[in-house]
PDB file of C-alpha atoms in Angstrom:
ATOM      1  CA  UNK A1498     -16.251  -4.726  -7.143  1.00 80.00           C
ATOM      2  CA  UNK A1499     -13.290  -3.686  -4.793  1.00 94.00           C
ATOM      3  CA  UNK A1500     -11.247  -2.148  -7.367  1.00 96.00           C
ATOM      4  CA  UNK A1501     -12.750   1.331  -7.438  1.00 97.00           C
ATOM      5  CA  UNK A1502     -12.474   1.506  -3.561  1.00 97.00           C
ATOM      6  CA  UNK A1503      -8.881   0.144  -3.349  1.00 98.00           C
ATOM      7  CA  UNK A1504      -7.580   2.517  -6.630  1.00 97.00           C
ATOM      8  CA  UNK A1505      -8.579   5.529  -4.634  1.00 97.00           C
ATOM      9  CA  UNK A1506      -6.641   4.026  -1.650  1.00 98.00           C
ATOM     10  CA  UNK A1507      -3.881   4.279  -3.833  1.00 97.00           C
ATOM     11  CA  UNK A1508      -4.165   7.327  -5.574  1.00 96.00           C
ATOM     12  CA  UNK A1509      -4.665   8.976  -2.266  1.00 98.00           C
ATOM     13  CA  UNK A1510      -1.325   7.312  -0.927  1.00 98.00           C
ATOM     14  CA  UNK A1511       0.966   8.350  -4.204  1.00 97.00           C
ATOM     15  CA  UNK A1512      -0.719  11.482  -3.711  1.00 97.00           C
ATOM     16  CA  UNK A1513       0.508  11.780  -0.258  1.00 98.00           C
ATOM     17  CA  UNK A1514       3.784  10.580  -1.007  1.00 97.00           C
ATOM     18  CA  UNK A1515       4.212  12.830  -3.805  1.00 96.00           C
ATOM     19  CA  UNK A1516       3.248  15.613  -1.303  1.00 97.00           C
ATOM     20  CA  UNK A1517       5.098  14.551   1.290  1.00 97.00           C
ATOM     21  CA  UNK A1518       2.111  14.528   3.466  1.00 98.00           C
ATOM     22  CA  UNK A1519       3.477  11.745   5.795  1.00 98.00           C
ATOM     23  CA  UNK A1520       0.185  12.303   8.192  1.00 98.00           C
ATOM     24  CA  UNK A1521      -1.968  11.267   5.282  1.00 98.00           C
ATOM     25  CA  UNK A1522       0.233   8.742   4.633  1.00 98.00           C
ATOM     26  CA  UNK A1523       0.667   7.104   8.007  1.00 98.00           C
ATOM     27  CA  UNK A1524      -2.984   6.891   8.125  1.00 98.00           C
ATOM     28  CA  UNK A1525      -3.394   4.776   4.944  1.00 98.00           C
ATOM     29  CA  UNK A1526      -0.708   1.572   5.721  1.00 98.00           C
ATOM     30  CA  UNK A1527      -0.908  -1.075   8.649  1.00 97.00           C
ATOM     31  CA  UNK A1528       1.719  -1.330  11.203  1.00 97.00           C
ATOM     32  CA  UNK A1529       4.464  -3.261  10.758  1.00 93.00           C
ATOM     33  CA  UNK A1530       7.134  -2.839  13.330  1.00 93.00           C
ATOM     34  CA  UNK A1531       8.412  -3.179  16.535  1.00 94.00           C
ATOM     35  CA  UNK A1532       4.801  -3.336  19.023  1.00 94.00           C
ATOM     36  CA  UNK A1533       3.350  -6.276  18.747  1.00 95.00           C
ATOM     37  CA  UNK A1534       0.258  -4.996  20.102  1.00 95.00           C
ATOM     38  CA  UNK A1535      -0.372  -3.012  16.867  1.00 96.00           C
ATOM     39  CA  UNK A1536       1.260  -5.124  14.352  1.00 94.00           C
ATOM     40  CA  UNK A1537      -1.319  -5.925  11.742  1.00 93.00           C
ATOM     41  CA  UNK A1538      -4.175  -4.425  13.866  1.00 94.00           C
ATOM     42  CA  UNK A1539      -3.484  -0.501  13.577  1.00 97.00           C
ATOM     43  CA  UNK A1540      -2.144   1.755  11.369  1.00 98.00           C
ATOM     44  CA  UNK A1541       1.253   3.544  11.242  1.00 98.00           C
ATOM     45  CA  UNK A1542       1.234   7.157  13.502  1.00 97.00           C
ATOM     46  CA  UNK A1543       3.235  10.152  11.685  1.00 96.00           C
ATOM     47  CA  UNK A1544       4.053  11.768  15.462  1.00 97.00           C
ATOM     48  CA  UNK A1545       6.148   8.226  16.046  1.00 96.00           C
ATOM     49  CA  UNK A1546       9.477   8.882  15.323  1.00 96.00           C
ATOM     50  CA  UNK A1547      10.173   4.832  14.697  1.00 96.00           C
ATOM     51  CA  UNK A1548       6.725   4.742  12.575  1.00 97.00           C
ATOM     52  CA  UNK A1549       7.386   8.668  10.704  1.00 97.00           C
ATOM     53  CA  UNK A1550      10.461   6.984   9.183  1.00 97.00           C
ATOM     54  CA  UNK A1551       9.128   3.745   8.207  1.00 97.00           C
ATOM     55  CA  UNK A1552       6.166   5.833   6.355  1.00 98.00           C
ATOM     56  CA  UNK A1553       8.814   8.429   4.746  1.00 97.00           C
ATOM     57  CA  UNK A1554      10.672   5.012   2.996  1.00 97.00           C
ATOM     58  CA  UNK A1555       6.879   4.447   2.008  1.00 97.00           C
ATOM     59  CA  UNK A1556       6.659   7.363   0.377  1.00 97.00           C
ATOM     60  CA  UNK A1557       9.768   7.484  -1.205  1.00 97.00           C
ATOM     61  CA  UNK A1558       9.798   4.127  -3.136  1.00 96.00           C
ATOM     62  CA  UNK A1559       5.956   4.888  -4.003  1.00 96.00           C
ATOM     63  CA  UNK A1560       7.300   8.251  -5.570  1.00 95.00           C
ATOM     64  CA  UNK A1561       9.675   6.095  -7.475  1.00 93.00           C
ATOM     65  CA  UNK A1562       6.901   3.464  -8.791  1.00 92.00           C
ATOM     66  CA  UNK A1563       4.950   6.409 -10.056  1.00 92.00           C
ATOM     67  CA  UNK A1564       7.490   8.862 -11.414  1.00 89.00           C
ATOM     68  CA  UNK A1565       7.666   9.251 -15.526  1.00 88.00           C
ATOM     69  CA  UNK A1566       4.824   7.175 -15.980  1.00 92.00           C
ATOM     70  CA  UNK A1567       1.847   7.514 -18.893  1.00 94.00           C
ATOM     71  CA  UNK A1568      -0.386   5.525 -17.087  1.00 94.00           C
ATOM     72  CA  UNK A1569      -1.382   2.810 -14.054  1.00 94.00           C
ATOM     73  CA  UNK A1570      -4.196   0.059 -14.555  1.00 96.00           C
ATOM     74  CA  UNK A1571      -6.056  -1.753 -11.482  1.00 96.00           C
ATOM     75  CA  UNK A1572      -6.435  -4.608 -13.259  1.00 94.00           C
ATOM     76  CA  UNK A1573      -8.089  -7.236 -10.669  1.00 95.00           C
ATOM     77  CA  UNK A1574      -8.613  -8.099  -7.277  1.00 96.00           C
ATOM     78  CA  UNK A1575      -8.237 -11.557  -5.586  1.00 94.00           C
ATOM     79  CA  UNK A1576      -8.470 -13.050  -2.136  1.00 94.00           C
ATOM     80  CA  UNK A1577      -6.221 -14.750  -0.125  1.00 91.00           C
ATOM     81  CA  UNK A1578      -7.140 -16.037   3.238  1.00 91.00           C
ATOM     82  CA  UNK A1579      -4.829 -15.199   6.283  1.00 90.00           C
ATOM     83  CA  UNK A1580      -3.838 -17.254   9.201  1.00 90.00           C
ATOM     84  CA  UNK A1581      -5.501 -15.221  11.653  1.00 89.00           C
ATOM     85  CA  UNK A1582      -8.782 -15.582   9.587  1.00 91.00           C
ATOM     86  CA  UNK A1583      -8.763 -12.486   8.040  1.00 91.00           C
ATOM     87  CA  UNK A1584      -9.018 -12.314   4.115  1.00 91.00           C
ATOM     88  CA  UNK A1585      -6.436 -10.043   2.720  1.00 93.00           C
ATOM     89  CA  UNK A1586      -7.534  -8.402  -0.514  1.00 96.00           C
ATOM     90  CA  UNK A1587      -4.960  -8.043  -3.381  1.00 96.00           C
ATOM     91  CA  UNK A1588      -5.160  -5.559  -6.222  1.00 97.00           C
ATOM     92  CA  UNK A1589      -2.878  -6.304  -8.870  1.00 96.00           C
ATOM     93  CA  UNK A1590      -1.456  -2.893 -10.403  1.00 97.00           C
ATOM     94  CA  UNK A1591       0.247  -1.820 -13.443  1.00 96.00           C
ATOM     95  CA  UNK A1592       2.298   0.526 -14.399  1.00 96.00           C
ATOM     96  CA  UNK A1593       2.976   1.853 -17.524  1.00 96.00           C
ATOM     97  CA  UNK A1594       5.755   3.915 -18.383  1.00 92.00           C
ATOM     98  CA  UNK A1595       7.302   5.078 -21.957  1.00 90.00           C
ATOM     99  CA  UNK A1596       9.929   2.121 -21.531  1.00 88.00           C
ATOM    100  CA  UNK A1597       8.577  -0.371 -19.840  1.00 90.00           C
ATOM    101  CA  UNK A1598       5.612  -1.893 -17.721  1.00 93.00           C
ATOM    102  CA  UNK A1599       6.028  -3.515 -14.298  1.00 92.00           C
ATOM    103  CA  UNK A1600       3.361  -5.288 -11.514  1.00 94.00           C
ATOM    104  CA  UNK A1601       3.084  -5.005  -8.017  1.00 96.00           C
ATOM    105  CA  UNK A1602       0.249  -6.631  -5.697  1.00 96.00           C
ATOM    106  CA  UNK A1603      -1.318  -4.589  -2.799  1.00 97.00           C
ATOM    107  CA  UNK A1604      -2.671  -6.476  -0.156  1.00 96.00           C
ATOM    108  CA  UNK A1605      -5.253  -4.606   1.821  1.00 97.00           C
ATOM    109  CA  UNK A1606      -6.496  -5.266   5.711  1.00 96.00           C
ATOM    110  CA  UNK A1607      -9.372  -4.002   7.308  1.00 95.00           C
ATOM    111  CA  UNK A1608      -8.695  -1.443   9.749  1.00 95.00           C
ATOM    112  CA  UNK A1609     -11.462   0.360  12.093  1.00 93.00           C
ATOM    113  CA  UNK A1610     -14.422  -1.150   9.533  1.00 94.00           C
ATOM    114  CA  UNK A1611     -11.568   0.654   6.645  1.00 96.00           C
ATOM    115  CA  UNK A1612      -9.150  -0.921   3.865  1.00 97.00           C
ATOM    116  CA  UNK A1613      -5.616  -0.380   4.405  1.00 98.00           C
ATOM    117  CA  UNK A1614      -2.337  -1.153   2.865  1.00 98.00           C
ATOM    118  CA  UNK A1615      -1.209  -4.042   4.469  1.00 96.00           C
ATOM    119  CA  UNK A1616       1.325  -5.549   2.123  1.00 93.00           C
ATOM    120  CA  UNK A1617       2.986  -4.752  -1.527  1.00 94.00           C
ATOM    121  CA  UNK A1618       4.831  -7.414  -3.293  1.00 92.00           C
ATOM    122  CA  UNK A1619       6.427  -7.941  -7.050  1.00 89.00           C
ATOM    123  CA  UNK A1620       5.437 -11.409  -7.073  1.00 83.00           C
ATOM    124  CA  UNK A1621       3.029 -14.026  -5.224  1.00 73.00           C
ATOM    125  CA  UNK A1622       3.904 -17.468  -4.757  1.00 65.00           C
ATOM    126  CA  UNK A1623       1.966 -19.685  -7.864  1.00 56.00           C
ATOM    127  CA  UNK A1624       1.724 -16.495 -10.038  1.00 51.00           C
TER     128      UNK A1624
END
């Protein structure tokens, strides 16, 4: 199973983000910006002033998914197919706080023969 591999993709990215460690960080999330060249293909670079701000909005909105909270579940992975033939790997994740529980869905890319965050959404079309 993928869960394992992609929950310690996560933890290590709320642990960056809690730390602040935008290097870590940067390393851990595909490119999504301006170069079209790297879009979907590489992952963000901390020394890039356009991508070190992009990664620090990361951070701070993961920091704000895990802050006060008793407790996250990895609950399943699922596939969805991509238009450039790549499968994108989801893992739906929970979080549980004292009052209340919300869901996001990672989406995950392969980078370099590595998983990466390639996507987080609240809700997927169908679901």
């Amino acid at each position: 199973s993928l869960i394992p591999i992609l929950a310690e993709i996560l933890n290590t990215a709320f642990d960056a983000s809690a730390k602040k460690d935008y290097k870590t960080l940067a390393k851990l999330i595909v490119y999504r910006g301006p170069d079209m060249k790297r879009f979907g293909y590489a992952v963000f670079d901390a020394k890039n002033p356009y991508d070190r701000k992009a990664v620090s909005i990361t951070a701070d909105v993961f920091n704000k998914w895990v802050r006060g909270l008793e407790s996250v579940e990895y609950a399943r992975v699922f596939a969805l197919d991509q238009p450039d033939g790549r499968t994108l790997p989801v893992l739906e994740v929970i979080f549980i706080s004292q009052h209340n529980t919300h869901r996001k869905f990672f989406g995950f890319l392969e980078i370099d023969g590595e998983f990466k965050i390639a996507d987080v959404t609240s809700n997927l079309p169908g679901m």
